[in-house]
Structures are given as C-alpha cells and as structure tokens.
C-alpha cells in the first residue's frame, strides 16, 4: 500500500461543493487504488474469472459504465442505445480494451464526474431524480453518493480478484 494520504485526508477537492466532497474523494481514491492494484497485473489474466466470480476486466468496465449511467440520471437524462450496448458488454472480454485503456476510461469518467460536481449548486442536492425504466425515486445526492460508494465496492472486489487470479 502506498504511503500517500488517502484523498479524504488530503483536503477538499477545489470547487466541489462541501456536501459532495466525500463522493469526490471516494471516486479519486478508486482510480488511485485501481492503478496501484493493477500495476503489475498480467494482461492475459484481465478477463479470467476466479471461482466463477467477475473478472478484473469486468470490474473496470462496470465501474466506468455505472458511473456513466448514474451521471446520466443525475442530469435527468435517459440512457442512450450506446449506454445500453456498453452495459450489455461489460463482462465481454472478446476484443476488449487493454487494462491500460480500461483504467484510462475510468479515470476520464471520474474526471467528467468531478467536473459535473463543480457545476451543482448545493441547494439542489436533495432534488428528486429517477433511476431506470421503472423511474425509481432518489435524490441528486443519493445518485452521486451511490456512484462513489459503488466504485469503492468494486475496487475492493477487484483487489480480491487480482489476488486470487494471480495466486491461482
């Protein structure tokens, strides 16, 4: 593990509203940890499943895809056909990008999320939002918190998968 301070201990992310700081910190931490955990991970094991569980490649693609979809809902937009296609292929390693490309895509999506956070007035964070075709109710802050929490959860799963796959 790195001796670098975790993001939540490193001060606020510039221009991100105070109530979104924890979400910003978690997303930044996710990217940092993914890079660290995959620094020496063999490319040929990217889509290998451990004990029938999701592959490292899936976790990388899924984190990017979920963040993209939740940002879409946060902006009160509907998912596009391209997003549905991405969702359908999250676990497909055939012709998939390299780990470096997947990490770069995740980092780009996190940067997009942070740029969006900076545009959000704090007094709108409890505004109602809806998720999915069923239009399940939530709030703007609920969506953004879930996006960050979900990323951290998959980073943990990715770490375990990396350890198991390398040890098999």
Backbone as a chain_set.jsonl record, in Angstrom:
{"seq": "XXXXXXXXXXXXXXXXXXXXXXXXXXXXXXXXXXXXXXXXXXXXXXXXXXXXXXXXXXXXXXXXXXXXXXXXXXXXXXXXXXXXXXXXXXXXXXXXXXXXXXXXXXXXXXXXXXXXXXXXXXXXXXXXXXXXXXXXXXXXXXXXXXXXXXXXXXXXXXXXXXXXXXXX", "coords": {"N": [[0.844, -1.181, 0.0], [0.471, 2.233, -0.673], [2.245, 5.091, 0.655], [1.088, 7.487, 0.409], [-1.267, 9.921, 1.409], [-4.723, 9.134, 1.903], [-7.366, 10.33, -0.189], [-9.497, 11.545, 1.251], [-8.244, 12.523, 3.453], [-6.703, 14.513, 2.536], [-7.567, 17.074, 2.147], [-9.966, 19.437, 0.723], [-11.449, 18.934, -2.549], [-10.886, 21.128, -5.04], [-13.316, 23.556, -5.74], [-15.464, 21.79, -5.627], [-18.633, 21.253, -4.257], [-19.155, 21.359, -0.697], [-20.786, 19.304, 0.42], [-20.5, 17.323, -1.44], [-17.911, 16.534, -1.295], [-17.113, 14.05, 0.037], [-17.968, 12.142, -1.884], [-16.465, 12.908, -4.122], [-13.873, 12.479, -3.124], [-13.957, 9.668, -2.74], [-14.28, 8.72, -5.375], [-11.902, 9.636, -6.596], [-10.09, 8.222, -5.01], [-10.736, 5.645, -5.765], [-9.768, 5.484, -8.424], [-7.019, 5.861, -7.951], [-6.413, 3.588, -6.382], [-7.098, 1.472, -8.113], [-5.157, 1.808, -10.116], [-2.873, 1.298, -8.595], [-3.301, -1.383, -7.7], [-3.308, -2.762, -10.08], [-0.844, -2.426, -11.182], [1.185, -4.318, -11.733], [-0.203, -6.342, -12.9], [-0.882, -9.214, -14.814], [-1.662, -8.931, -18.201], [-2.874, -10.961, -19.673], [-4.523, -12.158, -17.857], [-6.658, -10.562, -17.431], [-9.381, -10.991, -18.061], [-9.944, -13.279, -16.762], [-11.827, -15.414, -14.708], [-12.311, -15.841, -11.244], [-13.124, -18.561, -9.438], [-15.684, -18.575, -10.578], [-16.543, -15.996, -10.274], [-16.772, -12.44, -11.064], [-14.529, -11.04, -13.498], [-11.408, -9.163, -13.434], [-11.328, -7.366, -15.561], [-14.086, -7.051, -16.031], [-14.861, -5.689, -13.643], [-13.493, -3.249, -13.961], [-14.638, -2.209, -16.341], [-17.307, -2.129, -15.548], [-17.359, -0.315, -13.374], [-16.83, 2.088, -14.719], [-19.002, 2.132, -16.507], [-21.287, 2.132, -14.789], [-20.891, 4.536, -13.395], [-21.104, 6.318, -15.533], [-23.795, 5.86, -16.296], [-25.192, 6.597, -13.946], [-24.505, 9.285, -13.758], [-25.853, 10.199, -15.982], [-28.54, 9.834, -15.18], [-28.481, 11.588, -13.013], [-28.333, 13.997, -14.314], [-30.829, 14.152, -15.26], [-31.466, 12.801, -17.61], [-32.159, 10.378, -20.215], [-30.989, 7.025, -20.705], [-28.833, 6.223, -23.437], [-28.815, 4.344, -26.547], [-26.216, 3.545, -26.987], [-25.209, 3.47, -24.373], [-26.752, 1.375, -23.313], [-25.766, -0.696, -24.88], [-23.094, -0.722, -24.037], [-23.496, -1.531, -21.382], [-24.49, -4.115, -21.819], [-22.193, -5.361, -22.713], [-20.305, -5.289, -20.682], [-19.093, -7.439, -19.312], [-17.825, -8.822, -21.303], [-14.985, -10.055, -22.643], [-14.012, -10.355, -25.154], [-12.279, -8.988, -27.794], [-11.87, -6.788, -26.268], [-10.839, -3.681, -24.679], [-7.464, -2.954, -23.535], [-6.028, -3.357, -20.211], [-4.833, -0.963, -19.512], [-6.182, 0.842, -21.177], [-8.77, 0.517, -20.166], [-8.452, 1.441, -17.551], [-7.772, 4.076, -18.094], [-10.178, 4.927, -19.269], [-11.877, 4.761, -17.049], [-10.674, 6.679, -15.379], [-11.051, 8.979, -16.958], [-13.851, 9.114, -16.892], [-14.291, 9.547, -14.176], [-13.074, 12.05, -13.923], [-14.837, 13.493, -15.523], [-17.118, 13.259, -13.934], [-16.297, 14.703, -11.657], [-15.994, 17.243, -12.772], [-18.662, 17.731, -13.358], [-19.732, 17.71, -10.738], [-18.743, 20.135, -9.823], [-20.406, 21.955, -10.962], [-22.776, 21.897, -9.678], [-25.216, 23.387, -7.733], [-25.318, 23.533, -4.212], [-27.812, 23.696, -2.985], [-29.477, 22.185, -4.549], [-29.11, 19.533, -4.156], [-30.862, 17.822, -2.834], [-32.872, 17.532, -4.603], [-35.333, 15.732, -6.439], [-34.695, 12.767, -8.27], [-34.76, 10.233, -10.843], [-34.405, 6.737, -11.458], [-33.639, 4.483, -13.99], [-35.778, 2.467, -16.164], [-38.033, 1.982, -14.727], [-38.291, 4.238, -13.303], [-37.409, 4.723, -10.619], [-37.481, 6.373, -7.516], [-35.149, 8.758, -6.207], [-32.62, 10.957, -4.929], [-30.63, 13.749, -6.082], [-28.191, 13.909, -4.629], [-28.252, 11.356, -3.58], [-27.9, 9.717, -5.856], [-25.3, 10.531, -6.642], [-23.78, 9.944, -4.384], [-24.177, 7.175, -4.298], [-22.91, 6.451, -6.689], [-20.206, 6.917, -6.076], [-19.815, 5.279, -3.828], [-20.407, 2.796, -4.917], [-18.324, 2.52, -6.744], [-16.12, 2.298, -4.995], [-16.793, -0.093, -3.715], [-16.532, -1.933, -5.826], [-13.829, -1.643, -6.336], [-12.75, -2.88, -4.108], [-13.65, -5.508, -4.576], [-12.297, -5.958, -6.95], [-9.626, -5.918, -6.045], [-9.54, -8.258, -4.464], [-10.069, -10.146, -6.468], [-7.85, -9.755, -8.158], [-5.807, -10.634, -6.417], [-6.534, -13.343, -6.013], [-6.619, -14.405, -8.649], [-3.971, -14.001, -9.502], [-2.747, -15.661, -7.718], [-3.616, -18.197, -8.388]], "CA": [[0.0, 0.0, 0.0], [1.192, 3.487, -0.821], [2.318, 5.944, 1.848], [0.341, 8.699, 0.086], [-2.513, 10.061, 2.171], [-5.962, 8.918, 1.17], [-7.933, 11.61, -0.619], [-10.348, 12.172, 2.264], [-7.35, 13.15, 4.428], [-5.839, 15.425, 1.782], [-8.204, 18.371, 1.953], [-11.068, 19.482, -0.238], [-11.236, 18.995, -3.993], [-11.175, 22.507, -5.41], [-14.577, 23.94, -6.392], [-16.527, 20.794, -5.438], [-19.428, 21.631, -3.086], [-18.782, 20.671, 0.546], [-21.546, 18.073, 0.628], [-20.073, 16.32, -2.423], [-16.506, 16.192, -1.074], [-16.892, 12.611, 0.25], [-18.137, 11.43, -3.154], [-15.291, 13.231, -4.94], [-12.729, 11.765, -2.544], [-14.094, 8.229, -2.994], [-14.02, 8.462, -6.795], [-10.464, 9.806, -6.82], [-9.43, 7.101, -4.341], [-10.974, 4.459, -6.595], [-8.814, 5.495, -9.54], [-5.671, 5.663, -7.41], [-6.248, 2.201, -5.948], [-7.11, 0.616, -9.301], [-3.827, 1.915, -10.728], [-1.922, 0.627, -7.706], [-3.542, -2.826, -7.667], [-3.083, -3.361, -11.397], [0.47, -2.0, -11.669], [1.947, -5.448, -12.278], [-1.158, -7.414, -13.179], [-0.69, -9.757, -16.167], [-2.726, -8.594, -19.153], [-3.572, -12.177, -20.11], [-5.454, -12.583, -16.808], [-7.639, -9.493, -17.262], [-10.761, -11.484, -18.173], [-10.02, -14.56, -16.069], [-12.748, -15.417, -13.571], [-11.866, -16.615, -10.09], [-14.22, -19.296, -8.792], [-16.962, -18.203, -11.174], [-16.865, -14.595, -9.98], [-16.447, -11.48, -12.123], [-13.117, -10.809, -13.815], [-10.857, -7.822, -13.216], [-11.798, -6.559, -16.686], [-15.482, -6.691, -15.78], [-14.948, -4.655, -12.607], [-13.049, -1.978, -14.548], [-15.664, -1.725, -17.271], [-18.547, -1.902, -14.811], [-17.236, 0.945, -12.623], [-16.974, 3.169, -15.692], [-20.368, 2.12, -17.03], [-22.248, 2.556, -13.76], [-20.695, 5.966, -13.168], [-21.684, 6.989, -16.695], [-25.258, 5.78, -16.242], [-25.699, 7.377, -12.82], [-24.383, 10.701, -14.126], [-26.955, 10.465, -16.914], [-29.75, 10.007, -14.365], [-28.309, 12.801, -12.209], [-28.616, 15.123, -15.215], [-32.233, 13.976, -15.661], [-31.493, 12.349, -18.996], [-32.397, 8.948, -20.424], [-29.849, 6.302, -21.255], [-28.788, 6.1, -24.894], [-28.575, 2.983, -27.049], [-24.791, 3.278, -26.769], [-25.054, 3.09, -22.967], [-27.315, 0.029, -23.161], [-24.814, -1.608, -25.523], [-21.955, -0.804, -23.117], [-23.963, -2.355, -20.266], [-24.594, -5.493, -22.3], [-20.861, -5.906, -22.977], [-19.36, -5.037, -19.59], [-18.354, -8.645, -18.946], [-17.326, -9.472, -22.508], [-13.568, -9.79, -22.85], [-13.661, -10.536, -26.555], [-11.982, -7.735, -28.48], [-11.974, -5.724, -25.265], [-9.668, -2.826, -24.495], [-6.433, -3.402, -22.593], [-6.222, -2.836, -18.854], [-4.444, 0.451, -19.54], [-7.295, 1.583, -21.786], [-9.903, 0.475, -19.234], [-8.122, 2.347, -16.442], [-7.873, 5.427, -18.648], [-11.609, 5.23, -19.425], [-12.396, 5.01, -15.7], [-10.15, 7.969, -14.935], [-11.751, 10.013, -17.731], [-15.233, 9.213, -16.405], [-14.205, 10.184, -12.854], [-12.82, 13.475, -14.17], [-16.109, 14.043, -16.001], [-17.994, 13.36, -12.756], [-15.826, 15.814, -10.821], [-16.35, 18.484, -13.477], [-20.101, 17.896, -13.145], [-19.925, 18.079, -9.327], [-18.398, 21.555, -9.663], [-21.483, 22.786, -11.525], [-24.015, 21.637, -8.935], [-25.485, 24.211, -6.55], [-25.613, 22.673, -3.06], [-29.234, 23.707, -2.624], [-30.231, 21.278, -5.428], [-28.702, 18.153, -3.897], [-31.996, 16.994, -2.403], [-33.868, 17.479, -5.678], [-35.708, 14.377, -6.826], [-34.217, 12.184, -9.515], [-35.352, 8.922, -11.091], [-33.443, 5.765, -11.969], [-34.074, 3.364, -14.807], [-37.06, 2.457, -16.881], [-39.114, 1.99, -13.73], [-38.306, 5.579, -12.701], [-37.321, 4.582, -9.169], [-37.155, 7.692, -6.97], [-33.994, 9.014, -5.357], [-32.26, 12.376, -4.975], [-29.365, 14.009, -6.767], [-27.084, 13.49, -3.767], [-28.323, 9.902, -3.485], [-27.263, 9.174, -7.055], [-23.865, 10.815, -6.654], [-23.18, 9.154, -3.307], [-24.161, 5.771, -4.716], [-21.88, 6.293, -7.72], [-18.889, 6.835, -5.436], [-19.814, 4.09, -2.968], [-20.388, 1.651, -5.82], [-16.957, 2.415, -7.267], [-15.268, 1.778, -3.933], [-17.145, -1.508, -3.507], [-15.933, -2.732, -6.891], [-12.376, -1.633, -6.159], [-12.483, -3.953, -3.146], [-13.829, -6.79, -5.26], [-11.202, -6.054, -7.912], [-8.417, -6.27, -5.298], [-9.623, -9.678, -4.122], [-9.95, -10.905, -7.715], [-6.441, -9.672, -8.557], [-5.038, -11.504, -5.521], [-6.88, -14.746, -6.255], [-6.219, -14.793, -10.007], [-2.509, -14.074, -9.543], [-2.319, -16.771, -6.874], [-4.11, -19.5, -8.889]], "C": [[0.887, 1.242, 0.0], [1.213, 4.271, 0.488], [1.621, 7.289, 1.608], [-0.938, 8.737, 0.908], [-3.714, 9.744, 1.295], [-6.579, 10.283, 0.874], [-8.751, 12.3, 0.464], [-9.532, 12.857, 3.35], [-6.479, 14.23, 3.797], [-6.462, 16.785, 1.506], [-9.249, 18.333, 0.862], [-10.596, 19.475, -1.694], [-11.743, 20.366, -4.43], [-12.486, 22.644, -6.183], [-15.687, 22.889, -6.338], [-17.299, 21.197, -4.186], [-19.094, 20.758, -1.869], [-19.507, 19.34, 0.721], [-21.19, 16.972, -0.374], [-18.604, 15.928, -2.261], [-16.301, 14.694, -0.826], [-17.026, 11.791, -1.04], [-16.931, 11.673, -4.062], [-14.065, 12.473, -4.438], [-12.788, 10.275, -2.871], [-13.809, 7.892, -4.455], [-12.532, 8.593, -7.118], [-9.672, 8.652, -6.203], [-9.59, 5.821, -5.157], [-9.966, 4.378, -7.736], [-7.406, 5.213, -9.04], [-5.444, 4.191, -7.059], [-6.251, 1.235, -7.125], [-5.734, 0.636, -9.961], [-2.79, 1.158, -9.906], [-2.082, -0.894, -7.778], [-3.229, -3.508, -8.992], [-1.71, -3.04, -11.98], [1.254, -3.148, -12.306], [1.037, -6.636, -12.588], [-0.984, -7.902, -14.613], [-1.91, -9.521, -17.068], [-3.545, -9.825, -19.559], [-4.566, -12.701, -19.064], [-6.599, -11.584, -16.597], [-9.082, -9.995, -17.256], [-10.943, -12.856, -17.535], [-10.941, -14.442, -14.854], [-12.172, -16.292, -12.463], [-13.086, -17.249, -9.436], [-15.592, -18.85, -9.294], [-17.385, -16.764, -10.918], [-16.395, -13.702, -11.128], [-14.938, -11.288, -12.272], [-12.706, -9.379, -13.461], [-11.344, -6.886, -14.324], [-13.244, -6.125, -16.515], [-15.567, -5.561, -14.764], [-14.548, -3.288, -13.161], [-14.114, -1.385, -15.462], [-16.941, -1.327, -16.539], [-18.487, -0.593, -14.019], [-17.44, 2.14, -13.547], [-18.412, 3.27, -16.179], [-21.397, 2.598, -16.025], [-22.121, 4.048, -13.503], [-21.314, 6.769, -14.313], [-23.212, 7.001, -16.621], [-25.831, 6.62, -15.101], [-25.561, 8.878, -13.067], [-25.496, 11.102, -15.091], [-28.249, 10.706, -16.145], [-29.67, 11.277, -13.52], [-28.655, 14.042, -13.03], [-30.036, 15.072, -15.767], [-32.373, 13.628, -17.136], [-31.798, 10.857, -19.042], [-31.139, 8.305, -20.986], [-29.979, 6.199, -22.771], [-28.613, 4.632, -25.284], [-27.119, 2.588, -26.828], [-24.54, 2.834, -25.323], [-25.628, 1.699, -22.702], [-26.374, -1.018, -23.758], [-23.586, -1.805, -24.631], [-22.312, -1.724, -21.955], [-23.979, -3.832, -20.655], [-23.221, -6.154, -22.428], [-19.857, -5.72, -21.844], [-18.518, -6.258, -19.24], [-17.723, -9.378, -20.108], [-15.872, -9.085, -22.76], [-13.123, -9.912, -24.291], [-13.464, -9.188, -27.247], [-12.009, -6.535, -27.552], [-10.708, -4.876, -25.214], [-8.671, -3.451, -23.517], [-6.73, -2.842, -21.206], [-5.867, -1.352, -18.8], [-5.567, 1.319, -20.117], [-8.512, 1.624, -20.862], [-9.679, 1.41, -18.048], [-8.252, 3.792, -16.901], [-9.33, 5.847, -18.814], [-12.248, 5.528, -18.073], [-11.945, 6.381, -15.203], [-10.837, 9.125, -15.668], [-13.17, 10.221, -17.21], [-15.262, 9.855, -15.017], [-13.95, 11.675, -13.023], [-14.073, 14.179, -14.684], [-17.074, 14.238, -14.828], [-17.588, 14.545, -11.887], [-16.142, 17.159, -11.468], [-17.836, 18.773, -13.301], [-20.392, 18.331, -11.71], [-19.728, 19.584, -9.136], [-19.489, 22.487, -10.18], [-22.766, 22.727, -10.699], [-24.162, 22.595, -7.756], [-25.906, 23.3, -5.387], [-27.096, 22.615, -2.732], [-30.089, 22.823, -3.534], [-29.965, 19.806, -5.116], [-29.84, 17.248, -3.431], [-33.121, 16.964, -3.441], [-34.091, 16.032, -6.111], [-35.115, 14.009, -8.183], [-34.851, 10.804, -9.646], [-34.34, 8.028, -11.788], [-34.152, 4.695, -12.791], [-35.431, 3.526, -15.458], [-38.244, 2.508, -15.93], [-39.224, 3.332, -13.013], [-38.338, 5.494, -11.167], [-36.832, 5.896, -8.569], [-35.898, 7.685, -6.102], [-33.779, 10.521, -5.361], [-30.951, 12.524, -5.742], [-28.194, 13.544, -5.909], [-27.081, 11.972, -3.591], [-27.648, 9.223, -4.662], [-25.749, 9.342, -7.001], [-23.137, 10.064, -5.548], [-23.097, 7.69, -3.727], [-23.086, 5.526, -5.772], [-20.502, 6.119, -7.088], [-18.77, 5.588, -4.572], [-19.706, 2.828, -3.819], [-18.985, 1.441, -6.389], [-16.026, 1.82, -6.224], [-15.539, 0.295, -3.677], [-16.479, -2.38, -4.566], [-14.416, -2.697, -6.859], [-11.986, -2.735, -5.175], [-12.612, -5.326, -3.779], [-12.706, -7.022, -6.27], [-9.919, -6.489, -7.207], [-8.414, -7.756, -4.951], [-9.434, -10.53, -5.374], [-8.51, -10.901, -8.213], [-5.614, -10.647, -7.726], [-5.28, -12.977, -5.825], [-6.376, -15.199, -7.621], [-4.7, -14.915, -10.104], [-1.99, -15.273, -8.758], [-2.734, -18.138, -7.377], [-3.033, -20.242, -9.642]], "O": [[1.946, 1.256, 0.628], [0.319, 4.134, 1.322], [1.571, 8.131, 2.505], [-1.608, 7.719, 1.083], [-3.725, 10.044, 0.101], [-6.346, 11.256, 1.591], [-8.701, 13.525, 0.583], [-10.062, 13.683, 4.093], [-5.612, 14.797, 4.462], [-5.932, 17.561, 0.712], [-9.404, 17.332, 0.164], [-9.503, 19.94, -2.019], [-12.904, 20.707, -4.205], [-12.724, 21.931, -7.158], [-16.743, 23.079, -6.942], [-16.687, 21.457, -3.15], [-18.79, 19.573, -2.005], [-18.895, 18.353, 1.13], [-21.546, 15.811, -0.168], [-18.103, 15.086, -3.006], [-15.397, 14.107, -1.42], [-16.267, 10.846, -1.252], [-16.434, 10.744, -4.697], [-13.314, 11.896, -5.225], [-11.773, 9.682, -3.239], [-13.164, 6.883, -4.741], [-11.97, 7.759, -7.829], [-8.708, 8.164, -6.792], [-8.669, 5.007, -5.225], [-9.38, 3.324, -7.981], [-6.68, 4.416, -9.635], [-4.408, 3.619, -7.398], [-5.482, 0.273, -7.133], [-5.207, -0.415, -10.325], [-1.936, 0.462, -10.455], [-1.09, -1.611, -7.905], [-2.921, -4.7, -9.022], [-1.442, -3.348, -13.142], [1.919, -2.95, -13.323], [1.465, -7.789, -12.542], [-0.943, -7.09, -15.537], [-3.036, -9.874, -16.72], [-4.756, -9.736, -19.761], [-5.363, -13.591, -19.361], [-7.41, -11.749, -15.686], [-9.914, -9.471, -16.516], [-11.962, -13.515, -17.738], [-10.845, -13.493, -14.077], [-11.613, -17.357, -12.727], [-13.971, -16.551, -8.942], [-16.545, -18.76, -8.519], [-18.48, -16.363, -11.311], [-15.709, -14.156, -12.044], [-14.182, -11.365, -11.303], [-13.547, -8.511, -13.222], [-11.728, -5.748, -14.055], [-13.599, -4.984, -16.811], [-16.269, -4.576, -14.994], [-15.193, -2.283, -12.862], [-14.446, -0.204, -15.363], [-17.573, -0.322, -16.865], [-19.462, 0.158, -13.996], [-18.141, 3.09, -13.198], [-18.974, 4.363, -16.255], [-22.284, 3.381, -16.365], [-23.127, 4.75, -13.402], [-21.971, 7.783, -14.081], [-23.843, 8.031, -16.856], [-26.852, 7.285, -15.277], [-26.409, 9.658, -12.632], [-26.017, 12.215, -15.02], [-28.97, 11.665, -16.42], [-30.674, 11.964, -13.332], [-29.201, 15.013, -12.506], [-30.397, 15.86, -16.641], [-33.283, 14.1, -17.818], [-31.705, 10.162, -18.03], [-30.332, 8.954, -21.652], [-31.08, 6.103, -23.314], [-28.299, 3.789, -24.444], [-26.823, 1.434, -26.519], [-23.747, 1.925, -25.081], [-25.045, 0.927, -21.941], [-26.211, -2.101, -23.197], [-23.095, -2.925, -24.487], [-21.525, -2.594, -21.583], [-23.528, -4.688, -19.893], [-23.1, -7.368, -22.271], [-18.668, -5.972, -22.035], [-17.342, -6.118, -18.904], [-17.145, -10.448, -19.923], [-15.569, -7.929, -23.055], [-11.976, -9.603, -24.616], [-14.371, -8.357, -27.28], [-12.154, -5.397, -28.001], [-9.641, -5.305, -25.654], [-9.011, -4.368, -22.769], [-7.578, -1.963, -21.048], [-6.533, -0.577, -18.114], [-5.858, 2.397, -19.599], [-9.203, 2.639, -20.783], [-10.604, 2.086, -17.596], [-8.782, 4.634, -16.175], [-9.682, 6.992, -18.531], [-13.068, 6.439, -17.959], [-12.745, 7.15, -14.67], [-11.167, 10.139, -15.052], [-13.64, 11.353, -17.097], [-16.171, 10.629, -14.717], [-14.56, 12.484, -12.324], [-14.339, 15.325, -14.323], [-17.761, 15.256, -14.742], [-18.442, 15.305, -11.431], [-16.516, 18.107, -10.778], [-18.229, 19.924, -13.115], [-21.21, 19.224, -11.489], [-20.459, 20.223, -8.379], [-19.491, 23.677, -9.866], [-23.731, 23.432, -10.995], [-23.309, 22.61, -6.868], [-26.742, 22.412, -5.554], [-27.585, 21.593, -2.252], [-31.297, 22.715, -3.324], [-30.542, 18.927, -5.755], [-29.779, 16.033, -3.617], [-34.198, 16.428, -3.178], [-33.164, 15.223, -6.143], [-35.047, 14.824, -9.103], [-35.409, 10.272, -8.686], [-33.529, 8.485, -12.594], [-35.127, 4.087, -12.349], [-36.114, 4.541, -15.329], [-39.315, 3.008, -16.273], [-40.136, 3.543, -12.213], [-39.18, 6.11, -10.514], [-35.865, 6.475, -9.064], [-35.63, 6.734, -5.367], [-34.668, 11.275, -5.758], [-30.259, 11.543, -6.012], [-27.3, 12.858, -6.404], [-26.015, 11.368, -3.467], [-26.905, 8.258, -4.483], [-25.004, 8.402, -7.283], [-22.013, 9.601, -5.741], [-22.068, 7.042, -3.534], [-22.421, 4.49, -5.744], [-19.722, 5.269, -7.517], [-17.738, 4.916, -4.585], [-18.983, 1.897, -3.464], [-18.52, 0.307, -6.5], [-15.23, 0.934, -6.534], [-14.609, -0.478, -3.447], [-15.929, -3.435, -4.253], [-13.774, -3.643, -7.317], [-11.001, -3.441, -5.39], [-11.782, -6.205, -3.547], [-12.224, -8.144, -6.426], [-9.196, -7.343, -7.721], [-7.402, -8.435, -5.125], [-8.716, -11.529, -5.341], [-8.003, -11.936, -8.646], [-4.81, -11.403, -8.272], [-4.337, -13.765, -5.888], [-5.772, -16.265, -7.736], [-4.198, -15.849, -10.73], [-0.942, -15.834, -9.078], [-2.263, -19.149, -6.857], [-3.271, -21.347, -10.13]]}, "num_chains": 1, "name": "protein.A"}
